[in-house]
Structure formats: C-alpha cells, structure tokens
Short mmCIF file of C-alpha atoms and ligand atoms in Angstrom, two decimals:
data_model
loop_
_atom_site.label_atom_id
_atom_site.label_comp_id
_atom_site.label_asym_id
_atom_site.label_seq_id
_atom_site.Cartn_x
_atom_site.Cartn_y
_atom_site.Cartn_z
CA UNK R 1 22.05 20.78 -18.60
CA UNK R 2 24.81 23.40 -18.67
CA UNK R 3 28.08 22.61 -16.94
CA UNK R 4 28.56 24.62 -13.76
CA UNK R 5 31.70 25.26 -11.74
CA UNK R 6 31.21 23.55 -8.42
CA UNK R 7 32.28 25.71 -5.43
CA UNK R 8 35.26 24.58 -3.39
CA UNK R 9 33.31 24.04 -0.17
CA UNK R 10 31.10 21.46 -1.94
CA UNK R 11 34.16 19.72 -3.36
CA UNK R 12 35.71 19.75 0.11
CA UNK R 13 32.64 17.99 1.57
CA UNK R 14 32.88 15.38 -1.18
CA UNK R 15 36.61 14.93 -0.58
CA UNK R 16 35.83 13.95 3.04
CA UNK R 17 32.98 11.60 2.09
CA UNK R 18 33.75 8.04 3.26
CA UNK R 19 31.12 6.67 0.86
CA UNK R 20 32.37 8.55 -2.22
CA UNK R 21 33.66 5.40 -3.93
CA UNK R 22 30.16 3.87 -3.89
CA UNK R 23 29.00 6.20 -6.67
CA UNK R 24 31.12 4.29 -9.21
CA UNK R 25 29.06 1.17 -8.45
CA UNK R 26 25.99 2.76 -10.09
CA UNK R 27 25.07 3.66 -13.62
CA UNK R 28 24.00 7.32 -13.53
CA UNK R 29 22.94 8.81 -16.87
CA UNK R 30 24.95 11.77 -18.11
CA UNK R 31 23.46 15.24 -17.98
CA UNK R 32 21.04 14.38 -15.21
CA UNK R 33 20.91 14.93 -11.45
CA UNK R 34 18.71 12.04 -10.39
CA UNK R 35 16.81 12.88 -7.19
CA UNK R 36 14.21 10.13 -7.42
CA UNK R 37 15.89 7.16 -5.77
CA UNK R 38 13.03 7.21 -3.26
CA UNK R 39 10.74 6.11 -6.07
CA UNK R 40 13.08 4.04 -8.28
CA UNK R 41 16.68 3.55 -7.17
CA UNK R 42 19.43 3.87 -9.80
CA UNK R 43 20.88 0.78 -11.51
CA UNK R 44 23.81 -0.87 -9.71
CA UNK R 45 26.41 -1.71 -12.36
CA UNK R 46 26.72 -5.30 -11.19
CA UNK R 47 23.04 -6.13 -11.85
CA UNK R 48 23.03 -6.52 -15.68
CA UNK R 49 25.81 -9.14 -15.59
CA UNK R 50 23.95 -11.08 -12.92
CA UNK R 51 20.75 -10.99 -14.95
CA UNK R 52 22.67 -12.19 -18.00
CA UNK R 53 24.02 -15.12 -15.96
CA UNK R 54 20.60 -15.97 -14.55
CA UNK R 55 18.82 -15.82 -17.91
CA UNK R 56 21.46 -17.44 -20.15
CA UNK R 57 22.99 -19.88 -17.69
CA UNK R 58 20.51 -20.72 -14.95
CA UNK R 59 17.33 -20.41 -17.02
CA UNK R 60 18.72 -21.10 -20.49
CA UNK R 61 21.04 -24.01 -19.75
CA UNK R 62 20.25 -25.45 -16.35
CA UNK R 63 16.50 -24.94 -16.76
CA UNK R 64 14.29 -26.51 -14.10
CA UNK R 65 17.26 -28.07 -12.33
CA UNK R 66 18.13 -24.56 -11.08
CA UNK R 67 15.39 -24.82 -8.45
CA UNK R 68 17.57 -27.27 -6.57
CA UNK R 69 21.03 -26.92 -8.18
CA UNK R 70 23.61 -25.89 -5.61
CA UNK R 71 21.22 -26.50 -2.71
CA UNK R 72 24.04 -27.83 -0.53
CA UNK R 73 25.85 -24.51 -0.93
CA UNK R 74 22.57 -22.56 -0.52
CA UNK R 75 22.73 -21.47 -4.17
CA UNK R 76 19.41 -22.94 -5.35
CA UNK R 77 16.50 -20.85 -6.60
CA UNK R 78 14.26 -22.28 -3.86
CA UNK R 79 16.38 -20.60 -1.19
CA UNK R 80 16.83 -17.34 -3.10
CA UNK R 81 14.11 -15.51 -1.09
CA UNK R 82 15.86 -16.57 2.12
CA UNK R 83 19.25 -15.34 0.91
CA UNK R 84 17.78 -11.96 -0.02
CA UNK R 85 15.91 -11.84 3.30
CA UNK R 86 19.19 -12.27 5.18
CA UNK R 87 20.74 -9.30 3.36
CA UNK R 88 17.74 -7.06 4.05
CA UNK R 89 17.60 -8.22 7.68
CA UNK R 90 20.99 -6.64 8.35
CA UNK R 91 19.75 -3.26 7.10
CA UNK R 92 16.59 -3.22 9.24
CA UNK R 93 17.91 -4.70 12.48
CA UNK R 94 16.14 -8.04 12.15
CA UNK R 95 17.17 -11.68 12.28
CA UNK R 96 17.19 -13.39 8.89
CA UNK R 97 14.37 -15.78 9.83
CA UNK R 98 12.13 -12.79 10.69
CA UNK R 99 12.17 -11.46 7.10
CA UNK R 100 10.33 -12.80 4.03
CA UNK R 101 10.92 -11.48 0.51
CA UNK R 102 8.51 -11.55 -2.42
CA UNK R 103 5.34 -9.96 -3.80
CA UNK R 104 4.71 -6.21 -3.66
CA UNK R 105 4.68 -3.95 -0.62
CA UNK R 106 0.90 -3.73 -0.99
CA UNK R 107 0.47 -7.51 -0.81
CA UNK R 108 2.88 -7.74 2.12
CA UNK R 109 0.95 -5.02 3.92
CA UNK R 110 -2.15 -7.19 3.55
CA UNK R 111 -0.26 -10.20 4.94
CA UNK R 112 1.19 -8.46 8.00
CA UNK R 113 -1.93 -6.45 8.79
CA UNK R 114 -3.93 -9.69 8.76
CA UNK R 115 -1.24 -11.28 10.95
CA UNK R 116 -1.30 -8.31 13.34
CA UNK R 117 -5.09 -8.46 13.67
CA UNK R 118 -4.77 -12.18 14.33
CA UNK R 119 -2.52 -11.67 17.36
CA UNK R 120 -4.30 -8.55 18.69
CA UNK R 121 -6.15 -8.76 21.98
CA UNK R 122 -9.84 -9.73 22.03
CA UNK R 123 -12.47 -7.02 21.58
CA UNK R 124 -10.17 -4.57 19.83
CA UNK R 125 -11.64 -3.52 16.49
CA UNK R 126 -9.78 -0.40 15.35
CA UNK R 127 -6.95 -0.11 12.82
CA UNK R 128 -5.31 3.20 13.68
CA UNK R 129 -3.39 4.96 10.94
CA UNK R 130 -2.04 8.26 9.65
CA UNK R 131 -4.68 10.20 7.71
CA UNK R 132 -1.93 11.11 5.20
CA UNK R 133 -0.52 7.61 4.95
CA UNK R 134 0.54 6.39 1.50
CA UNK R 135 -2.68 5.46 -0.36
CA UNK R 136 -1.89 1.76 -0.74
CA UNK R 137 -1.69 1.34 3.06
CA UNK R 138 -5.11 2.94 3.44
CA UNK R 139 -6.62 0.95 0.57
CA UNK R 140 -5.26 -2.39 1.79
CA UNK R 141 -6.67 -1.72 5.26
CA UNK R 142 -10.03 -0.88 3.69
CA UNK R 143 -9.96 -4.05 1.57
CA UNK R 144 -9.04 -6.27 4.50
CA UNK R 145 -11.82 -4.75 6.58
CA UNK R 146 -14.34 -5.37 3.78
CA UNK R 147 -13.18 -9.00 3.62
CA UNK R 148 -13.77 -9.27 7.36
CA UNK R 149 -17.37 -8.14 6.88
CA UNK R 150 -16.63 -4.49 7.76
CA UNK R 151 -16.37 -5.46 11.41
CA UNK R 152 -13.42 -3.11 11.96
CA UNK R 153 -13.00 0.63 11.97
CA UNK R 154 -10.17 2.32 10.07
CA UNK R 155 -9.41 5.37 12.21
CA UNK R 156 -7.36 8.02 10.38
CA UNK R 157 -5.70 10.71 12.46
CA UNK R 158 -2.79 13.15 12.01
CA UNK R 159 0.48 11.25 12.56
CA UNK R 160 1.85 14.01 14.79
CA UNK R 161 -1.00 13.41 17.26
CA UNK R 162 -0.87 9.63 17.14
CA UNK R 163 -0.02 9.27 20.82
CA UNK R 164 -3.37 10.75 21.85
CA UNK R 165 -5.24 8.08 19.89
CA UNK R 166 -3.53 4.97 21.27
CA UNK R 167 -6.72 3.70 22.92
CA UNK R 168 -7.89 0.45 24.45
CA UNK R 169 -10.01 -0.32 21.37
CA UNK R 170 -7.05 -0.22 18.94
CA UNK R 171 -5.97 -3.59 17.58
CA UNK R 172 -3.25 -2.53 15.14
CA UNK R 173 -1.30 0.65 14.47
CA UNK R 174 -0.36 1.01 10.78
CA UNK R 175 2.20 3.76 10.19
CA UNK R 176 4.71 4.72 7.50
CA UNK R 177 7.91 5.85 9.17
CA UNK R 178 8.88 8.47 6.58
CA UNK R 179 6.04 10.45 5.01
CA UNK R 180 6.28 10.18 1.21
CA UNK R 181 5.24 13.80 0.76
CA UNK R 182 7.02 15.73 3.49
CA UNK R 183 9.91 13.42 4.37
CA UNK R 184 8.95 13.63 8.05
CA UNK R 185 10.42 10.69 10.00
CA UNK R 186 8.59 9.21 12.98
CA UNK R 187 10.33 7.92 16.11
CA UNK R 188 9.74 4.22 15.47
CA UNK R 189 11.17 3.12 18.79
CA UNK R 190 9.19 5.55 20.97
CA UNK R 191 5.88 5.05 19.16
CA UNK R 192 6.27 1.26 19.19
CA UNK R 193 6.86 1.35 22.95
CA UNK R 194 3.87 3.64 23.60
CA UNK R 195 1.58 1.51 21.44
CA UNK R 196 2.68 -1.77 22.97
CA UNK R 197 2.18 -0.35 26.46
CA UNK R 198 -1.49 -0.01 25.43
CA UNK R 199 -1.61 -3.57 24.06
CA UNK R 200 -1.52 -2.42 20.41
CA UNK R 201 0.26 -4.42 17.69
CA UNK R 202 2.49 -2.30 15.44
CA UNK R 203 2.86 -2.48 11.65
CA UNK R 204 5.53 -0.22 10.15
CA UNK R 205 5.84 0.65 6.46
CA UNK R 206 9.57 1.15 5.86
CA UNK R 207 9.25 2.02 2.14
CA UNK R 208 11.27 5.23 2.57
CA UNK R 209 13.46 3.91 5.41
CA UNK R 210 15.05 0.62 4.37
CA UNK R 211 18.44 1.34 2.82
CA UNK R 212 18.09 5.08 3.47
CA UNK R 213 19.27 4.97 7.11
CA UNK R 214 19.78 2.29 9.78
CA UNK R 215 16.58 0.80 11.16
CA UNK R 216 16.60 -1.33 14.30
CA UNK R 217 13.37 -3.32 14.44
CA UNK R 218 14.70 -5.76 17.05
CA UNK R 219 15.99 -2.93 19.23
CA UNK R 220 12.58 -1.27 19.05
CA UNK R 221 10.81 -4.57 19.73
CA UNK R 222 8.60 -3.91 16.69
CA UNK R 223 5.91 -6.45 15.78
CA UNK R 224 5.54 -6.33 11.99
CA UNK R 225 6.90 -4.28 9.08
CA UNK R 226 7.01 -4.08 5.28
CA UNK R 227 9.14 -2.24 2.75
CA UNK R 228 10.00 -1.79 -0.94
CA UNK R 229 12.85 -3.39 -2.87
CA UNK R 230 12.99 -0.81 -5.67
CA UNK R 231 13.57 2.43 -3.75
CA UNK R 232 16.67 2.80 -1.55
CA UNK R 233 17.51 -0.91 -1.97
CA UNK R 234 17.95 -0.34 -5.73
CA UNK R 235 16.45 -3.69 -6.75
CA UNK R 236 14.93 -2.34 -9.99
CA UNK R 237 11.42 -1.55 -11.24
CA UNK R 238 8.86 -3.79 -9.56
CA UNK R 239 11.51 -5.43 -7.35
CA UNK R 240 10.13 -7.85 -4.75
CA UNK R 241 9.20 -6.28 -1.43
CA UNK R 242 9.90 -7.57 2.07
CA UNK R 243 7.99 -8.15 5.26
CA UNK R 244 9.17 -8.52 8.84
CA UNK R 245 7.44 -10.58 11.52
CA UNK R 246 9.01 -10.66 14.99
CA UNK R 247 9.92 -14.19 16.03
CA UNK R 248 7.58 -14.12 19.04
CA UNK R 249 4.59 -13.89 16.66
CA UNK R 250 5.56 -16.72 14.32
CA UNK R 251 3.51 -19.43 15.98
CA UNK R 252 0.35 -17.43 16.65
CA UNK R 253 0.13 -15.07 13.66
CA UNK R 254 -2.22 -16.28 10.92
CA UNK R 255 -0.74 -16.67 7.42
CA UNK R 256 -3.52 -15.07 5.35
CA UNK R 257 -2.04 -16.06 1.98
CA UNK R 258 -0.97 -19.59 2.84
CA UNK R 259 0.58 -20.72 -0.42
CA UNK R 260 2.61 -23.82 -1.11
CA UNK R 261 5.98 -22.02 -1.15
CA UNK R 262 5.41 -21.08 2.48
CA UNK R 263 4.75 -24.73 3.36
CA UNK R 264 7.29 -26.59 5.49
CA UNK R 265 7.80 -29.07 2.64
CA UNK R 266 6.26 -27.82 -0.63
CA UNK R 267 7.02 -30.98 -2.61
CA UNK R 268 5.38 -33.20 -0.07
CA UNK R 269 2.21 -31.91 -1.81
CA UNK R 270 0.32 -32.36 1.46
CA UNK R 271 -3.38 -31.50 1.61
CA UNK R 272 -3.11 -29.17 4.56
CA UNK R 273 -0.91 -26.16 5.17
CA UNK R 274 1.93 -26.68 7.59
CA UNK R 275 3.90 -23.45 7.79
CA UNK R 276 7.63 -23.36 7.05
CA UNK R 277 9.77 -22.31 10.03
CA UNK R 278 10.11 -18.57 10.58
CA UNK R 279 8.95 -15.82 8.23
CA UNK R 280 9.41 -18.08 5.19
CA UNK R 281 5.82 -19.15 5.82
CA UNK R 282 4.75 -15.77 4.39
CA UNK R 283 6.36 -16.50 0.97
CA UNK R 284 3.13 -17.37 -0.79
CA UNK R 285 3.98 -18.52 -4.30
CA UNK R 286 6.84 -19.29 -6.66
CA UNK R 287 9.77 -16.91 -6.07
CA UNK R 288 10.21 -14.28 -8.81
CA UNK R 289 13.67 -15.49 -9.73
CA UNK R 290 14.67 -12.80 -12.22
CA UNK R 291 13.69 -9.85 -10.05
CA UNK R 292 14.92 -11.54 -6.87
CA UNK R 293 18.28 -12.05 -8.55
CA UNK R 294 18.49 -8.37 -9.44
CA UNK R 295 17.63 -7.40 -5.86
CA UNK R 296 20.07 -9.95 -4.43
CA UNK R 297 22.87 -8.46 -6.52
CA UNK R 298 21.85 -4.86 -5.75
CA UNK R 299 21.98 -5.56 -2.02
CA UNK R 300 25.63 -6.54 -2.28
CA UNK R 301 26.41 -2.85 -2.80
CA UNK R 302 25.55 -2.49 0.92
CA UNK R 303 27.86 -5.30 2.03
CA UNK R 304 30.70 -3.02 3.17
CA UNK R 305 28.59 0.04 4.00
CA UNK R 306 28.56 1.41 7.53
CA UNK R 307 24.91 2.38 8.01
CA UNK R 308 25.79 5.13 10.51
CA UNK R 309 28.07 6.70 7.88
CA UNK R 310 25.21 6.38 5.39
CA UNK R 311 22.90 8.28 7.72
CA UNK R 312 25.50 10.97 8.40
CA UNK R 313 25.96 11.50 4.68
CA UNK R 314 22.21 11.57 4.01
CA UNK R 315 21.81 14.32 6.61
CA UNK R 316 24.74 16.25 5.18
CA UNK R 317 23.21 16.10 1.69
CA UNK R 318 19.75 17.18 2.84
CA UNK R 319 21.18 19.88 5.16
CA UNK R 320 23.21 21.25 2.27
CA UNK R 321 20.20 21.31 -0.06
CA UNK R 322 18.01 23.03 2.56
CA UNK R 323 20.71 25.67 3.18
CA UNK R 324 21.28 26.32 -0.53
CA UNK R 325 17.59 26.63 -1.34
CA UNK R 326 16.74 28.73 1.74
CA UNK R 327 17.50 32.14 0.13
CA UNK R 328 15.04 31.29 -2.66
CA UNK R 329 12.18 31.06 -0.16
CA UNK R 330 12.46 34.82 0.36
CA UNK R 331 12.06 35.50 -3.37
CA UNK R 332 9.58 32.81 -4.43
CA UNK R 333 6.48 31.14 -2.91
CA UNK R 334 8.52 28.17 -1.78
CA UNK R 335 7.89 26.66 1.67
CA UNK R 336 10.05 23.97 3.23
CA UNK R 337 7.83 21.19 4.62
CA UNK R 338 10.59 18.75 5.63
CA UNK R 339 11.64 19.02 9.30
CA UNK R 340 15.04 20.65 9.92
CA UNK R 341 15.40 18.53 13.03
CA UNK R 342 17.63 15.61 12.04
CA UNK R 343 15.74 13.15 14.21
CA UNK R 344 12.54 13.94 12.30
CA UNK R 345 13.93 13.85 8.75
CA UNK R 346 14.18 10.94 6.29
CA UNK R 347 16.34 11.14 3.16
CA UNK R 348 14.33 13.60 1.09
CA UNK R 349 13.58 17.32 1.06
CA UNK R 350 10.17 18.70 0.03
CA UNK R 351 8.69 22.12 -0.56
CA UNK R 352 5.25 23.48 -1.18
CA UNK R 353 4.86 25.68 -4.24
CA UNK R 354 1.54 26.79 -5.78
CA UNK R 355 2.75 25.71 -9.25
CA UNK R 356 4.61 22.64 -8.05
CA UNK R 357 3.49 20.48 -10.96
CA UNK R 358 4.74 22.95 -13.58
CA UNK R 359 7.95 23.73 -11.67
CA UNK R 360 8.82 20.02 -11.48
CA UNK R 361 8.09 19.59 -15.18
CA UNK R 362 10.55 22.43 -15.90
CA UNK R 363 13.14 20.92 -13.55
CA UNK R 364 12.90 17.51 -15.23
CA UNK R 365 13.25 19.24 -18.59
CA UNK R 366 16.44 20.84 -17.22
CA UNK R 367 17.79 17.44 -16.11
CA UNK R 368 16.96 17.73 -12.39
CA UNK R 369 14.74 14.70 -11.82
CA UNK R 370 12.57 14.87 -8.71
CA UNK R 371 8.87 14.30 -8.16
CA UNK R 372 5.67 16.28 -8.03
CA UNK R 373 3.19 14.99 -5.44
CA UNK R 374 -0.38 16.22 -5.03
CA UNK R 375 -1.50 18.81 -4.23
CA UNK R 376 1.51 21.15 -4.28
CA UNK R 377 4.65 19.27 -3.30
CA UNK R 378 8.09 19.37 -4.93
CA UNK R 379 10.03 16.35 -3.69
CA UNK R 380 13.78 15.72 -3.94
CA UNK R 381 15.12 12.33 -2.84
CA UNK R 382 18.77 11.94 -1.82
CA UNK R 383 20.51 8.58 -1.96
CA UNK R 384 23.71 8.70 0.10
CA UNK R 385 25.20 5.77 -1.82
CA UNK R 386 25.47 7.70 -5.06
CA UNK R 387 24.90 11.41 -4.52
CA UNK R 388 27.63 13.97 -4.00
CA UNK R 389 27.43 17.46 -2.55
CA UNK R 390 28.29 18.64 -6.06
CA UNK R 391 25.01 17.06 -7.23
CA UNK R 392 23.18 18.86 -4.44
CA UNK R 393 24.69 22.17 -5.48
CA UNK R 394 23.76 21.61 -9.14
CA UNK R 395 20.22 20.69 -8.14
CA UNK R 396 19.84 23.84 -6.01
CA UNK R 397 21.17 25.98 -8.88
CA UNK R 398 18.67 24.23 -11.17
CA UNK R 399 15.81 25.10 -8.83
CA UNK R 400 16.96 28.72 -8.78
CA UNK R 401 17.21 28.89 -12.59
CA UNK R 402 13.76 27.35 -13.10
CA UNK R 403 12.09 29.66 -10.56
CA UNK R 404 13.81 32.73 -12.04
CA UNK R 405 12.80 31.74 -15.57
CA UNK R 406 9.15 31.44 -14.52
CA UNK R 407 8.90 35.00 -13.16
C1 PLP S 1 4.91 4.33 1.88
C2 PLP S 1 4.74 3.45 0.66
N1 PLP S 1 4.18 2.24 0.79
C3 PLP S 1 4.03 1.44 -0.27
C4 PLP S 1 4.43 1.84 -1.54
C5 PLP S 1 4.27 0.99 -2.75
O1 PLP S 1 3.73 -0.21 -2.71
P1 PLP S 1 3.79 -1.14 -3.98
O2 PLP S 1 5.21 -1.47 -4.24
O3 PLP S 1 2.94 -2.27 -3.62
O4 PLP S 1 3.26 -0.36 -5.15
C6 PLP S 1 5.01 3.10 -1.71
C7 PLP S 1 5.43 3.58 -3.06
O5 PLP S 1 4.95 3.18 -4.09
C8 PLP S 1 5.16 3.92 -0.58
O6 PLP S 1 5.70 5.12 -0.71
N1 KYN S 2 6.17 2.32 -7.34
C1 KYN S 2 6.00 3.34 -8.20
C2 KYN S 2 5.60 3.09 -9.51
C3 KYN S 2 5.44 4.12 -10.41
C4 KYN S 2 5.67 5.43 -10.00
C5 KYN S 2 6.04 5.69 -8.71
C6 KYN S 2 6.17 4.65 -7.79
C7 KYN S 2 6.52 4.91 -6.40
O1 KYN S 2 7.17 4.12 -5.80
C8 KYN S 2 6.04 6.13 -5.76
C9 KYN S 2 6.52 6.26 -4.37
N2 KYN S 2 6.02 5.22 -3.47
C10 KYN S 2 6.20 7.58 -3.70
O2 KYN S 2 6.55 7.73 -2.54
O3 KYN S 2 5.65 8.47 -4.28
#
C-alpha cells in the first residue's frame, strides 16, 4: 500500500478522539487497513502474554489443580465462564447472572430458541424471523423444528415489515439486530415491546452489536439473546459465544442441553439434572479454558471505555466513510445500502456493486481488508476501539483507486 498524506481535517478529527489511545492496545499489521473486525476482531496486545501464562503456568505447572486453584479469590478455571459473563454483561445491559459464556453462537441460538419456545404461551406454533437473517439462525431454527417433529412453522418475512407479522400464533421472534449484509440496525427496544404486547418471546442475535455500541437488554426488557466473542469483543478466532436469559425466565425456561457443567453441583455426580442458579445452567460442558482466557483478557480492553463515546466514534467513522465514498457513486455503479439514519446503522458500511467479488479481491490485494457477501455486497466494518479517521480516509482512497483501475 502506498503512503498517502492524510488531510488535516481527518487528523483534526483524530486529535479530538477520546478513544485514540485504545489503538495502541491492539496489534494491527503494517501496510493494511483492517475493516473486518465485524468478522474477526484484531488481536489485543495483552492476549498473547495471558495465553502464555495459562498454557505454561496454569496448564503446564498447576495442571488439574487449576480447576479449583484460587477459588476463594474467584480465580479458578471452574468460575472462568462466570467471570467472562460478568464482563460481557456490562456491555449488553444485563446482570452477570443473566449471561452464560461458552460454545458457539449457533449452539447458543439453539439453547435460547428452545428456552423461548418452552416459555411461550400455549397453542403458539410459529417462529417468526427475518427472511434475510444470518444463515445459521435460519438453519438452527429449521433443525430445532425438525427435532420437534416439524410441529412448528418457520415464518420468514422482511425485517422492515416485522411489526405487521406479530400475530397471535407467534411463539418466538428471532431477529439479528444488525444485518450482516447491509449494516441496518433494528430498534431492539421498540420491537421487543411490540412483540411482548402480543405475547411473543423475543430472541435477539447481537453478533454485530455486542462491543460495537451500547446495548441495554434490561432496559428493553428483552427475553433472550446471543452473540459472538470473536467479532467486536476481539476474543480471537472461534472465541466462545454468549447467551442472555432474563432472570424472570430462569425457573421456567427448559435447558435443552443440560450438561454437567450447568448442574448446581457438578462433582456431586448426581443422577438427575438440578440446574445451577442463574444463566450458568446453560453452560453445558467443560469450559474452553484457553479460548475463554483469551476472551477474558480481550474484554479488559473495554474496562475503561465509555460505551456512549464508543458509539459516537463509530458513527463518526461510518459517516466519514459514507461522505468520502459518496462522489464515487456518481462515477461507478456503487450503491450505498447502509442507512444514513444514525438510529438505523450498526458499525459497518456496505455497498452494492455488480462486480463486488472482484472489487473486494482487488481491495484486499491493495491492503484494504473488507468482505464480499453474496450476491453483490462490499462490506466495510469499523471498530471504534482501533480505527482512526485517517484509516477511513485511506480506505476511501483505496476504493477510489481500485474502481478507477478497473475502468
Ligand atoms: C448474525 C450472526 N449470527 C451468528 C454468526 C456466527 O455463528 P457461529 O459463531 O456459531 O459461527 C454470525 C457470523 O458468523 C453472524 O453474523
Ligand atoms: N465466523 C466466521 C468464520 C469464518 C469466516 C467468517 C466468519 C464470520 O464471522 C462471518 C460473519 N458472521 C459475517 O457477518 O459475515
């Protein structure tokens, strides 16, 4: 990538950025503008040392004793999922005992959808979802329905019209707050209220929300949610995911994967499942200590972050990118598909382009790493913890250069 002179007004925006110092807490490879933190967050610098400690010290030296070592201080491996849950809870407006960490987002979607169906009113047999929802959400709903003898209907409708479909036959509403293609953000609070007024249980996928902007599940009175550890939470490839279950559902919601690590006393080795208090009951099997440790350490980057400042910066970055790329739409077949309205935008900007796949390949070649998504989407993710307006400017110039070179 050639070195460009960054204009003063970009540098001025960066000079006023209250989160500017956070960038130094990440390893960002040279010669690259990395706009894919919505798929795999960058590496926080503190993670490798933690992993070295966990592998050499806790695994290598302390061995099996690490499961209980430091339990009095809450430092044992057994409680690691709970410690990570508490850190995520702060970012999504939940109480610590309403969050469980482990497994993938897909598996957690299965768990909370099953739980939601278990607390839904009698006679309701529809799972309502966005026709363009992320595939895993659709597939998990299909799989769960098959397991239940295909007694349910998966009703797929456009997310923008969801209100019109909140009927008396709907058991659960399964929605992803920020669309992975367009970056369109749904009003979680308003939709939750409308659904609940119709007796519908809500399940939110926060994959592109958690760590990208403040989420207030308690304030919204949401029922259930899931999210990824490896995107905006920067927990590393395949990081454990999280689920949220509102306290009021803990007693009644079924635990579909009732494993021994969700038992009230795993080492009692009892014959029957007695759930642990709170959302811990949803932790099915042995905690993934190495990846949980990486996520635990990565979350400490958020410890002193004001989430409102994070949101303000995210919007400034995406506004700047939209403004800089706008003149190109007049010259090239580039169409903005991300809402300009702040309230309806996540932390990414996407465009349609007839040769999106090839354009993204050229951009990646030029060191601007974003994503191509079928059928014709160019997607650029912005992570307010480590991006600067200078990055945004370089990325926009890169888009211009690639489009010009292709004509
Ligand atoms: C909305 C959404 N849900 C779920 C997932 C992923 O689930 P998993 O981590 O199980 O692959 C993704 C991305 O992969 C996603 O964008
Ligand atoms: N988990 C992955 C593994 C491999 C490649 C991409 C992903 C993603 O996370 C994709 C992302 N969910 C998306 O919104 O497109």
